[in-house]
Coordinates of N, CA and C and ligand atoms in Angstrom, one line a residue:
M27 N 59.0 187.2 184.6 CA 58.1 186.8 183.5 C 56.7 187.3 183.8
R28 N 56.0 187.7 182.8 CA 54.7 188.3 182.9 C 53.6 187.2 183.2
A29 N 52.5 187.6 183.7 CA 51.4 186.7 183.9 C 50.9 186.1 182.5
G30 N 50.3 185.0 182.5 CA 49.8 184.5 181.2 C 50.4 183.1 180.8
G31 N 51.4 182.7 181.6 CA 51.9 181.3 181.4 C 52.9 181.2 180.3
E32 N 53.6 180.1 180.2 CA 54.6 179.9 179.2 C 53.9 179.6 177.9
K33 N 54.3 180.4 176.9 CA 53.8 180.2 175.6 C 54.7 179.4 174.7
V34 N 56.0 179.7 174.8 CA 57.0 179.1 174.0 C 58.1 178.5 174.8
L35 N 58.4 177.2 174.5 CA 59.5 176.6 175.2 C 60.6 176.2 174.1
V36 N 61.8 176.6 174.4 CA 62.9 176.2 173.5 C 63.9 175.3 174.3
D37 N 64.2 174.2 173.8 CA 65.2 173.3 174.4 C 65.9 172.6 173.3
V38 N 66.9 173.2 172.7 CA 67.5 172.6 171.5 C 69.0 172.6 171.4
T39 N 69.5 171.6 170.8 CA 70.9 171.5 170.3 C 70.8 171.5 168.8
Q40 N 71.5 172.4 168.2 CA 71.5 172.5 166.7 C 72.8 172.4 166.1
R41 N 72.9 171.5 165.2 CA 74.2 171.2 164.4 C 74.0 171.4 163.0
F42 N 75.0 171.9 162.3 CA 75.1 171.9 160.8 C 76.3 171.1 160.5
G43 N 76.2 169.8 160.1 CA 77.4 168.9 160.0 C 78.1 168.8 161.3
D44 N 79.4 169.1 161.3 CA 80.1 169.0 162.6 C 80.0 170.2 163.4
L45 N 79.5 171.3 162.9 CA 79.4 172.6 163.6 C 78.2 172.6 164.6
V46 N 78.6 172.7 165.9 CA 77.5 172.8 166.9 C 77.2 174.3 167.0
V47 N 76.1 174.7 166.6 CA 75.7 176.1 166.7 C 75.0 176.4 168.0
L48 N 74.0 175.7 168.3 CA 73.3 175.9 169.6 C 73.6 174.7 170.5
D49 N 74.0 174.9 171.7 CA 74.4 173.8 172.6 C 73.4 173.8 173.8
R50 N 72.4 173.0 173.7 CA 71.4 172.8 174.7 C 70.9 174.2 175.1
L51 N 70.4 174.9 174.2 CA 69.9 176.3 174.4 C 68.5 176.1 175.0
R52 N 68.3 176.7 176.2 CA 66.9 176.5 176.8 C 66.4 177.8 177.3
F53 N 65.2 178.1 176.9 CA 64.5 179.2 177.5 C 63.0 179.1 177.2
S54 N 62.3 179.9 178.0 CA 60.8 179.9 177.7 C 60.4 181.4 177.6
I55 N 59.2 181.6 177.0 CA 58.7 182.9 176.7 C 57.2 182.9 177.2
A56 N 56.9 183.9 177.9 CA 55.5 184.0 178.4 C 54.6 184.6 177.3
A57 N 53.3 184.3 177.4 CA 52.4 184.9 176.4 C 52.5 186.4 176.6
N58 N 52.5 187.1 175.4 CA 52.5 188.6 175.3 C 53.8 189.2 175.8
E59 N 54.8 188.4 176.0 CA 56.1 188.9 176.4 C 56.8 189.5 175.2
F60 N 57.6 190.5 175.4 CA 58.5 191.0 174.3 C 60.0 190.7 174.8
V61 N 60.5 189.7 174.1 CA 61.9 189.2 174.5 C 62.8 189.6 173.3
C62 N 64.0 190.1 173.7 CA 65.1 190.3 172.7 C 66.1 189.2 173.0
V63 N 66.5 188.6 171.9 CA 67.6 187.7 171.9 C 68.8 188.4 171.3
L64 N 69.8 188.6 172.2 CA 71.0 189.4 171.8 C 72.2 188.5 171.7
G65 N 72.9 188.7 170.6 CA 74.2 187.9 170.4 C 75.0 188.5 169.2
K66 N 76.2 188.1 169.2 CA 77.1 188.6 168.1 C 76.7 187.9 166.8
S67 N 77.2 188.5 165.8 CA 77.0 188.0 164.5 C 77.5 186.6 164.4
G68 N 76.8 185.7 163.9 CA 77.3 184.3 163.7 C 77.0 183.4 164.8
C69 N 76.4 183.9 165.9 CA 76.2 183.0 167.1 C 75.0 182.1 167.0
G70 N 74.1 182.4 166.0 CA 73.0 181.5 165.8 C 71.6 182.1 166.0
K71 N 71.5 183.5 166.0 CA 70.3 184.1 166.2 C 69.2 183.8 165.1
T72 N 69.7 183.8 163.9 CA 68.7 183.5 162.8 C 68.3 182.0 162.9
T73 N 69.3 181.2 163.3 CA 69.0 179.8 163.5 C 67.9 179.6 164.6
V74 N 68.0 180.4 165.6 CA 66.9 180.4 166.7 C 65.6 180.8 166.1
A75 N 65.6 181.9 165.3 CA 64.4 182.4 164.7 C 63.8 181.3 163.8
N76 N 64.6 180.7 163.0 CA 64.1 179.6 162.1 C 63.5 178.4 162.8
L77 N 64.2 178.1 163.9 CA 63.6 177.0 164.7 C 62.3 177.3 165.3
L78 N 62.2 178.6 165.8 CA 60.9 179.0 166.4 C 59.8 179.0 165.4
A79 N 60.2 179.3 164.1 CA 59.2 179.4 163.1 C 58.9 178.0 162.5
G80 N 59.6 177.0 163.0 CA 59.3 175.6 162.5 C 59.8 175.5 161.1
L81 N 60.7 176.3 160.7 CA 61.3 176.3 159.3 C 62.5 175.4 159.2
L82 N 63.0 175.0 160.4 CA 64.2 174.2 160.4 C 64.0 173.1 161.5
P83 N 64.2 171.8 161.1 CA 64.0 170.8 162.1 C 65.1 170.9 163.2
C84 N 64.8 170.6 164.4 CA 65.8 170.6 165.5 C 66.7 169.4 165.3
S85 N 68.0 169.5 165.5 CA 68.9 168.4 165.5 C 68.6 167.5 166.7
E86 N 68.4 168.2 167.8 CA 68.1 167.5 169.1 C 67.2 168.4 169.9
G87 N 66.2 167.8 170.6 CA 65.3 168.7 171.4 C 64.1 169.2 170.6
A88 N 63.5 170.2 171.1 CA 62.3 170.7 170.5 C 62.0 172.1 170.8
V89 N 61.2 172.7 170.0 CA 60.6 174.0 170.2 C 59.1 173.8 170.2
T90 N 58.5 174.2 171.3 CA 57.0 174.0 171.4 C 56.3 175.4 171.6
I91 N 55.2 175.5 171.0 CA 54.3 176.7 171.2 C 53.0 176.2 171.7
D92 N 52.6 176.6 172.8 CA 51.3 176.1 173.4 C 51.4 174.6 173.6
G93 N 52.6 174.1 173.9 CA 52.7 172.7 174.1 C 52.8 171.8 172.9
V94 N 52.8 172.4 171.7 CA 52.9 171.6 170.4 C 54.1 172.0 169.7
S95 N 54.8 171.1 169.0 CA 56.0 171.4 168.2 C 55.7 172.6 167.2
A96 N 56.6 173.6 167.2 CA 56.4 174.7 166.3 C 56.2 174.3 164.9
D97 N 55.1 174.7 164.3 CA 54.8 174.2 163.0 C 54.0 175.3 162.3
P98 N 54.5 175.8 161.1 CA 53.8 176.9 160.4 C 52.4 176.5 160.0
R99 N 52.1 175.2 159.9 CA 50.7 174.8 159.5 C 49.7 174.8 160.7
R100 N 50.3 174.7 161.9 CA 49.4 174.7 163.1 C 49.4 176.0 163.9
H101 N 50.5 176.8 163.7 CA 50.6 178.0 164.5 C 50.6 179.2 163.5
E102 N 50.1 180.3 164.1 CA 50.1 181.5 163.3 C 51.4 182.2 163.6
L103 N 52.3 182.2 162.7 CA 53.6 182.8 162.9 C 53.9 183.9 161.9
A104 N 54.3 185.0 162.4 CA 54.6 186.2 161.5 C 56.0 186.6 161.6
F105 N 56.6 187.0 160.5 CA 58.0 187.4 160.5 C 58.2 188.8 160.0
V106 N 59.3 189.4 160.5 CA 59.8 190.6 159.9 C 61.3 190.4 159.8
F107 N 61.8 190.4 158.6 CA 63.2 190.2 158.4 C 64.0 191.5 158.1
Q108 N 65.3 191.4 158.0 CA 66.1 192.6 157.8 C 65.7 193.2 156.4
E109 N 65.6 192.3 155.4 CA 65.1 192.8 154.1 C 63.6 192.7 154.0
P110 N 62.9 193.8 154.0 CA 61.5 193.7 153.9 C 61.0 192.8 152.7
S111 N 60.3 191.8 153.0 CA 59.9 190.8 151.9 C 58.5 191.2 151.4
L112 N 58.5 192.3 150.7 CA 57.2 192.7 150.2 C 57.0 192.2 148.8
W113 N 55.8 192.0 148.4 CA 55.5 191.5 147.0 C 55.5 192.8 146.1
P114 N 56.5 192.9 145.2 CA 56.6 194.1 144.4 C 55.4 194.5 143.6
W115 N 54.6 193.5 143.2 CA 53.5 193.8 142.3 C 52.3 194.2 143.1
R116 N 52.4 194.2 144.4 CA 51.2 194.6 145.2 C 51.4 195.9 145.9
T117 N 50.4 196.7 146.0 CA 50.5 198.0 146.7 C 50.7 197.8 148.2
V118 N 50.9 198.9 148.9 CA 51.1 198.9 150.3 C 49.9 198.2 151.0
R119 N 48.7 198.6 150.6 CA 47.5 198.0 151.2 C 47.4 196.5 151.0
D120 N 47.7 196.1 149.7 CA 47.6 194.7 149.4 C 48.7 193.9 150.0
N121 N 49.8 194.5 150.3 CA 50.9 193.7 151.0 C 50.4 193.5 152.4
I122 N 49.8 194.5 153.0 CA 49.4 194.3 154.4 C 48.3 193.2 154.5
R123 N 47.5 193.1 153.4 CA 46.4 192.1 153.4 C 46.9 190.6 153.4
I124 N 48.1 190.4 153.0 CA 48.5 189.0 152.6 C 48.2 188.0 153.7
G125 N 48.6 188.3 154.9 CA 48.4 187.3 156.0 C 46.9 187.0 156.3
L126 N 46.2 188.1 156.2 CA 44.7 188.0 156.4 C 44.0 187.2 155.3
E127 N 44.5 187.4 154.1 CA 43.9 186.7 153.0 C 44.2 185.2 153.2
I128 N 45.4 184.9 153.5 CA 45.8 183.5 153.7 C 44.9 182.8 154.8
K129 N 44.6 183.6 155.8 CA 43.8 183.1 156.9 C 42.3 183.2 156.6
R130 N 42.0 183.7 155.4 CA 40.6 183.8 154.9 C 39.7 184.6 155.9
V131 N 40.3 185.7 156.4 CA 39.5 186.6 157.2 C 38.4 187.2 156.3
P132 N 37.1 187.2 156.8 CA 36.1 187.8 155.9 C 36.3 189.2 155.6
A133 N 35.8 189.6 154.4 CA 36.1 191.0 153.9 C 35.9 192.1 154.8
P134 N 34.8 192.3 155.5 CA 34.6 193.5 156.3 C 35.6 193.6 157.4
E135 N 35.8 192.4 158.1 CA 36.8 192.3 159.2 C 38.2 192.6 158.6
L136 N 38.5 192.0 157.4 CA 39.8 192.2 156.8 C 40.1 193.7 156.5
E137 N 39.1 194.3 155.9 CA 39.3 195.8 155.6 C 39.5 196.6 156.8
R138 N 38.7 196.3 157.9 CA 38.8 197.0 159.1 C 40.3 196.9 159.7
R139 N 40.8 195.6 159.7 CA 42.1 195.4 160.3 C 43.2 196.1 159.5
V140 N 43.1 196.0 158.1 CA 44.1 196.6 157.3 C 44.1 198.2 157.5
A141 N 42.9 198.7 157.6 CA 42.8 200.2 157.8 C 43.4 200.6 159.1
D142 N 43.1 199.8 160.1 CA 43.6 200.0 161.5 C 45.2 200.0 161.5
M143 N 45.7 199.0 160.8 CA 47.2 198.8 160.8 C 47.8 200.0 160.0
I144 N 47.2 200.4 158.9 CA 47.7 201.5 158.1 C 47.8 202.7 158.9
E145 N 46.8 202.9 159.7 CA 46.7 204.1 160.6 C 47.9 204.0 161.7
L146 N 48.0 202.8 162.3 CA 48.9 202.5 163.4 C 50.4 202.7 162.9
V147 N 50.7 202.3 161.7 CA 52.1 202.5 161.3 C 52.3 203.8 160.5
G148 N 51.3 204.6 160.4 CA 51.5 205.9 159.8 C 51.6 205.9 158.3
L149 N 50.9 205.0 157.6 CA 51.0 204.9 156.2 C 49.8 205.4 155.5
R150 N 48.9 206.1 156.2 CA 47.7 206.7 155.5 C 48.2 207.6 154.4
G151 N 47.5 207.5 153.3 CA 47.9 208.3 152.1 C 48.9 207.6 151.2
F152 N 49.4 206.5 151.7 CA 50.4 205.7 150.8 C 49.8 204.3 150.5
E153 N 48.5 204.1 150.7 CA 47.9 202.8 150.5 C 48.1 202.2 149.1
T154 N 48.1 203.1 148.1 CA 48.1 202.7 146.7 C 49.5 202.7 146.1
Y155 N 50.5 203.0 147.0 CA 51.9 203.1 146.5 C 52.4 201.6 146.3
Y156 N 53.4 201.5 145.4 CA 54.0 200.2 145.3 C 55.4 200.2 146.0
P157 N 55.9 199.0 146.4 CA 57.1 199.0 147.2 C 58.3 199.9 146.6
Y158 N 58.4 199.9 145.2 CA 59.5 200.7 144.7 C 59.3 202.2 144.8
Q159 N 58.1 202.6 145.2 CA 57.8 204.0 145.4 C 58.0 204.5 146.8
I160 N 58.4 203.6 147.7 CA 58.5 204.1 149.1 C 59.9 203.8 149.7
S161 N 60.3 204.4 150.8 CA 61.6 204.3 151.4 C 61.8 202.9 152.1
G162 N 63.0 202.6 152.5 CA 63.3 201.4 153.2 C 62.5 201.3 154.5
G163 N 62.5 202.5 155.3 CA 61.7 202.5 156.5 C 60.2 202.3 156.3
M164 N 59.7 202.8 155.3 CA 58.3 202.6 155.0 C 58.0 201.2 154.6
K165 N 58.9 200.6 153.9 CA 58.8 199.2 153.5 C 58.7 198.3 154.8
Q166 N 59.6 198.7 155.8 CA 59.6 197.9 157.0 C 58.3 198.1 157.8
R167 N 57.7 199.3 157.7 CA 56.4 199.6 158.3 C 55.4 198.7 157.7
V168 N 55.4 198.5 156.4 CA 54.4 197.6 155.7 C 54.6 196.2 156.3
A169 N 55.9 195.7 156.4 CA 56.1 194.4 156.9 C 55.7 194.2 158.3
I170 N 55.8 195.3 159.1 CA 55.4 195.3 160.5 C 53.9 195.2 160.6
A171 N 53.3 196.1 159.8 CA 51.8 196.1 159.7 C 51.2 194.7 159.3
R172 N 51.9 194.1 158.4 CA 51.4 192.8 157.9 C 51.6 191.7 159.0
A173 N 52.7 191.8 159.8 CA 52.9 190.9 160.9 C 51.9 191.0 162.0
F174 N 51.6 192.3 162.4 CA 50.7 192.5 163.5 C 49.2 192.5 163.1
A175 N 48.9 192.5 161.8 CA 47.5 192.5 161.4 C 46.9 191.1 161.7
V176 N 47.6 190.1 161.6 CA 47.1 188.8 162.0 C 47.3 188.6 163.5
D177 N 46.4 187.9 164.1 CA 46.6 187.6 165.6 C 47.6 186.5 165.7
A178 N 48.9 186.8 165.6 CA 49.9 185.7 165.5 C 50.1 185.1 166.9
D179 N 50.4 183.9 167.0 CA 50.9 183.2 168.2 C 52.2 183.8 168.6
L180 N 53.0 184.1 167.6 CA 54.3 184.6 167.8 C 54.8 185.4 166.6
I181 N 55.4 186.6 166.9 CA 56.0 187.4 165.9 C 57.5 187.3 166.0
L182 N 58.1 187.0 164.9 CA 59.6 186.8 165.0 C 60.2 188.0 164.2
M183 N 61.1 188.7 164.8 CA 61.7 189.8 164.1 C 63.2 189.6 164.1
D184 N 63.8 189.4 163.0 CA 65.2 189.1 162.9 C 66.0 190.3 162.3
E185 N 66.6 191.0 163.3 CA 67.3 192.2 162.9 C 66.6 193.1 161.9
P186 N 65.3 193.4 162.2 CA 64.5 194.1 161.1 C 65.0 195.5 160.8
F187 N 65.7 196.1 161.7 CA 66.1 197.5 161.4 C 67.6 197.7 161.2
A188 N 68.3 196.6 161.0 CA 69.8 196.7 160.9 C 70.2 197.5 159.6
A189 N 69.4 197.5 158.6 CA 69.8 198.1 157.4 C 69.3 199.6 157.3
L190 N 68.6 200.1 158.4 CA 68.1 201.4 158.3 C 69.1 202.4 159.0
D191 N 69.0 203.7 158.6 CA 69.8 204.7 159.2 C 69.3 204.9 160.7
E192 N 70.2 205.4 161.5 CA 69.9 205.4 162.9 C 68.6 206.1 163.3
Q193 N 68.4 207.3 162.7 CA 67.2 208.0 163.0 C 65.9 207.2 162.7
T194 N 65.9 206.7 161.5 CA 64.8 205.9 161.1 C 64.6 204.7 162.0
R195 N 65.7 204.1 162.4 CA 65.7 202.9 163.3 C 65.0 203.3 164.6
H196 N 65.4 204.4 165.2 CA 64.8 204.8 166.5 C 63.3 205.0 166.3
G197 N 62.9 205.6 165.2 CA 61.5 205.8 165.0 C 60.7 204.5 164.9
M198 N 61.3 203.6 164.2 CA 60.7 202.2 164.0 C 60.6 201.5 165.3
Q199 N 61.6 201.6 166.1 CA 61.6 200.9 167.4 C 60.4 201.4 168.3
A200 N 60.3 202.8 168.3 CA 59.2 203.3 169.1 C 57.8 202.9 168.5
E201 N 57.8 202.8 167.2 CA 56.5 202.3 166.6 C 56.2 200.9 166.9
V202 N 57.2 200.0 166.8 CA 56.9 198.6 167.2 C 56.4 198.5 168.6
L203 N 57.0 199.3 169.5 CA 56.5 199.2 170.9 C 55.1 199.7 171.0
R204 N 54.8 200.8 170.3 CA 53.5 201.3 170.4 C 52.4 200.3 169.9
I205 N 52.8 199.6 168.8 CA 51.8 198.6 168.3 C 51.7 197.4 169.2
W206 N 52.9 197.0 169.7 CA 52.9 195.8 170.6 C 52.1 196.2 171.9
E207 N 52.2 197.4 172.4 CA 51.4 197.8 173.6 C 49.9 197.7 173.3
R208 N 49.6 198.1 172.1 CA 48.1 198.0 171.7 C 47.7 196.6 171.5
K209 N 48.5 195.8 170.8 CA 48.0 194.5 170.3 C 48.4 193.4 171.3
K210 N 49.4 193.6 172.1 CA 49.8 192.5 173.0 C 50.0 191.2 172.4
T211 N 51.0 191.1 171.6 CA 51.4 189.8 170.9 C 52.7 189.4 171.5
T212 N 53.0 188.1 171.5 CA 54.3 187.6 171.9 C 55.3 187.9 170.8
V213 N 56.4 188.5 171.2 CA 57.4 188.9 170.2 C 58.8 188.4 170.6
V214 N 59.4 187.8 169.7 CA 60.8 187.5 169.8 C 61.6 188.3 168.8
F215 N 62.4 189.2 169.3 CA 63.1 190.2 168.5 C 64.6 189.9 168.6
V216 N 65.2 189.5 167.5 CA 66.6 189.1 167.5 C 67.5 190.3 167.1
T217 N 68.5 190.6 167.8 CA 69.4 191.7 167.4 C 70.8 191.5 167.9
H218 N 71.8 192.2 167.3 CA 73.1 192.3 167.9 C 73.4 193.6 168.5
N219 N 72.3 194.5 168.5 CA 72.5 195.9 168.9 C 72.0 196.0 170.4
L220 N 73.0 196.3 171.3 CA 72.7 196.4 172.7 C 71.6 197.4 173.0
E221 N 71.8 198.6 172.5 CA 70.8 199.7 172.8 C 69.4 199.3 172.3
E222 N 69.4 198.7 171.2 CA 68.1 198.3 170.6 C 67.4 197.3 171.6
A223 N 68.1 196.4 172.1 CA 67.6 195.4 173.0 C 67.1 196.1 174.3
I224 N 67.9 197.0 174.8 CA 67.5 197.7 176.1 C 66.3 198.5 175.9
Y225 N 66.2 199.2 174.7 CA 65.1 200.1 174.4 C 63.8 199.3 174.3
L226 N 63.9 198.1 173.7 CA 62.6 197.3 173.4 C 62.2 196.3 174.5
A227 N 63.1 195.6 175.0 CA 62.7 194.3 175.7 C 62.2 194.5 177.1
E228 N 61.3 193.5 177.4 CA 61.0 193.3 178.8 C 62.0 192.4 179.4
R229 N 62.6 191.5 178.5 CA 63.6 190.6 179.0 C 64.6 190.4 177.9
I230 N 65.9 190.4 178.2 CA 67.0 190.2 177.2 C 67.6 188.9 177.5
I231 N 67.6 188.0 176.5 CA 68.4 186.8 176.6 C 69.7 187.0 175.8
V232 N 70.8 186.9 176.6 CA 72.1 187.2 176.0 C 72.8 185.8 175.7
L233 N 73.2 185.7 174.4 CA 73.8 184.5 174.0 C 75.3 184.6 174.0
T234 N 76.0 183.4 174.2 CA 77.4 183.3 174.1 C 77.8 183.2 172.6
E235 N 79.1 183.0 172.4 CA 79.5 182.7 171.0 C 79.4 181.2 170.9
K236 N 79.6 180.6 169.6 CA 79.4 179.2 169.4 C 80.4 178.4 170.1
P237 N 80.1 177.2 170.6 CA 78.7 176.6 170.7 C 77.9 177.4 171.6
T238 N 76.7 177.9 171.1 CA 76.0 179.0 171.8 C 75.1 178.5 172.9
R239 N 75.3 179.1 174.0 CA 74.4 178.9 175.2 C 73.9 180.2 175.7
I240 N 73.1 180.2 176.8 CA 72.6 181.4 177.3 C 73.6 182.0 178.3
K241 N 74.1 183.2 178.1 CA 75.0 183.8 179.0 C 74.3 184.4 180.1
A242 N 73.2 185.1 179.9 CA 72.4 185.7 180.9 C 71.0 186.0 180.4
S243 N 70.1 186.1 181.4 CA 68.7 186.5 181.0 C 68.3 187.6 182.0
L244 N 68.1 188.8 181.4 CA 68.0 190.0 182.2 C 66.6 190.6 182.0
D245 N 65.9 190.9 183.1 CA 64.7 191.6 183.1 C 65.0 193.1 182.9
V246 N 64.3 193.8 182.1 CA 64.6 195.2 181.9 C 63.4 196.0 182.5
E247 N 63.7 196.6 183.6 CA 62.5 197.2 184.3 C 62.6 198.8 184.2
L248 N 63.3 199.3 183.3 CA 63.3 200.7 183.1 C 62.0 201.3 182.6
P249 N 61.6 202.5 183.1 CA 60.3 203.0 182.6 C 60.3 203.3 181.1
R250 N 59.1 203.2 180.5 CA 58.9 203.5 179.1 C 58.3 204.8 178.9
P251 N 58.5 205.6 177.9 CA 59.5 205.3 176.8 C 60.9 205.4 177.4
R252 N 61.7 204.5 177.0 CA 63.1 204.5 177.6 C 64.0 205.5 177.0
D253 N 64.8 206.0 177.9 CA 65.7 207.1 177.5 C 67.2 206.6 177.5
Y254 N 67.8 206.8 176.4 CA 69.2 206.3 176.2 C 70.1 207.0 177.3
A255 N 69.7 208.2 177.7 CA 70.6 208.9 178.7 C 70.3 208.6 180.1
H256 N 69.2 207.8 180.4 CA 68.8 207.5 181.7 C 70.0 206.7 182.4
P257 N 70.3 207.0 183.6 CA 71.5 206.3 184.3 C 71.3 204.7 184.3
G258 N 70.0 204.3 184.4 CA 69.7 202.9 184.4 C 70.0 202.3 183.1
F259 N 69.7 203.0 182.0 CA 70.0 202.6 180.6 C 71.5 202.4 180.4
I260 N 72.2 203.4 180.9 CA 73.7 203.4 180.7 C 74.3 202.3 181.5
A261 N 73.8 202.1 182.7 CA 74.3 201.0 183.5 C 74.1 199.6 182.9
L262 N 72.9 199.4 182.3 CA 72.6 198.2 181.7 C 73.4 197.9 180.4
R263 N 73.6 199.0 179.7 CA 74.4 198.9 178.5 C 75.8 198.5 178.9
K264 N 76.4 199.0 180.0 CA 77.7 198.7 180.4 C 77.7 197.2 180.8
R265 N 76.7 196.8 181.5 CA 76.6 195.4 182.0 C 76.6 194.4 180.8
L266 N 75.7 194.8 179.8 CA 75.6 193.9 178.6 C 76.9 193.9 177.8
G267 N 77.6 195.0 177.7 CA 78.9 195.1 177.1 C 79.9 194.1 177.7
E268 N 79.8 194.1 179.0 CA 80.7 193.2 179.7 C 80.4 191.7 179.5
L269 N 79.1 191.5 179.5 CA 78.6 190.1 179.2 C 79.0 189.6 177.8
M270 N 78.9 190.6 176.9 CA 79.2 190.2 175.5 C 80.7 190.0 175.2
G271 N 81.5 190.5 176.1 CA 82.9 190.3 176.0 C 83.6 191.6 175.5
S272 N 84.9 191.6 175.6 CA 85.7 192.9 175.4 C 85.7 193.3 173.9
A273 N 85.5 192.4 173.0 CA 85.6 192.7 171.6 C 84.4 193.5 171.1
W274 N 83.4 193.6 172.1 CA 82.1 194.2 171.7 C 82.3 195.7 171.3
Ligands
ADP3 N1 71.8 176.0 156.8 C1 73.1 176.1 157.3 N2 74.0 175.2 157.0 C2 75.3 175.3 157.5 N3 75.6 176.2 158.4 C3 74.7 177.1 158.8 C4 73.4 177.1 158.3 N4 72.7 178.2 158.8 C5 73.6 178.8 159.7 N5 74.8 178.2 159.6 C6 75.9 178.5 160.5 O1 75.5 178.6 161.8 C7 76.1 179.7 162.5 C8 75.0 180.7 163.0 O2 74.3 181.3 161.9 P1 73.2 182.4 162.1 O3 72.1 181.7 162.8 O4 72.8 182.9 160.8 O5 73.8 183.5 163.0 P2 73.4 185.0 163.3 O6 72.0 185.2 162.8 O7 73.5 185.1 164.8 O8 74.4 185.8 162.6 C9 77.0 180.4 161.5 O9 78.3 179.9 161.7 C10 76.5 179.9 160.1 O10 77.5 179.8 159.2
MG4 MG1 71.2 186.5 161.5

């Protein structure tokens, strides 16, 4: 774990009726850490993201951020979902402004941050386009820019690139890392994609199937930018494949 202390603590059991989805799931995340939560479809990744966001009450236990129960009114939480949730009546620039407007960031500072993020995600020239005029990858760039524009306590990314073609996905992964390296925000990135987790994470938390516990927590110490053909990458992929089970 990186220096900076524990930022987020998760210790929850989550049930929906009789279904135990998370079974005393416990982990912590350090400030500015980039953690991937890896698990098969249906194991409860989105549930974990919703609990971290304070959008879902814990059936048992708690999620705390800086020692306080996760609460969207007290913490600055930013999301990027699989379907980019842009406001269709707002331009690229005005979508990126949303979080800053909510925070009432003063105009000059707001304009500076928006311009900075537009530059960082490579959307210069597209500021006045509307969501319907841009591709899926560009929409996700807008969502990413919006998330990183505010100084969030925690950025939650729930399979944000699952709907993109492979090449676009690789480009977006590299971009997210570039921005995270500049901004150093705490990121929890949920995915079912082994390579994506290895490429991105400082640490991978591998989940079991329901009732879901932690199968393993692995530090990824491969040099960046990571190379899919690196022997260490291939070895880790094999190890994760084994951890996830034969049906993977
Ligand atoms: N609000 C809900 N009510 C009932 N069951 C739910 C609810 N949300 C999720 N589930 C169930 O919890 C399990 C985990 O769902 P989810 O967190 O979406 O998994 P993942 O994101 O890993 O695919 C699934 O079996 C799903 O059907
Ligand atoms: Mg999900």
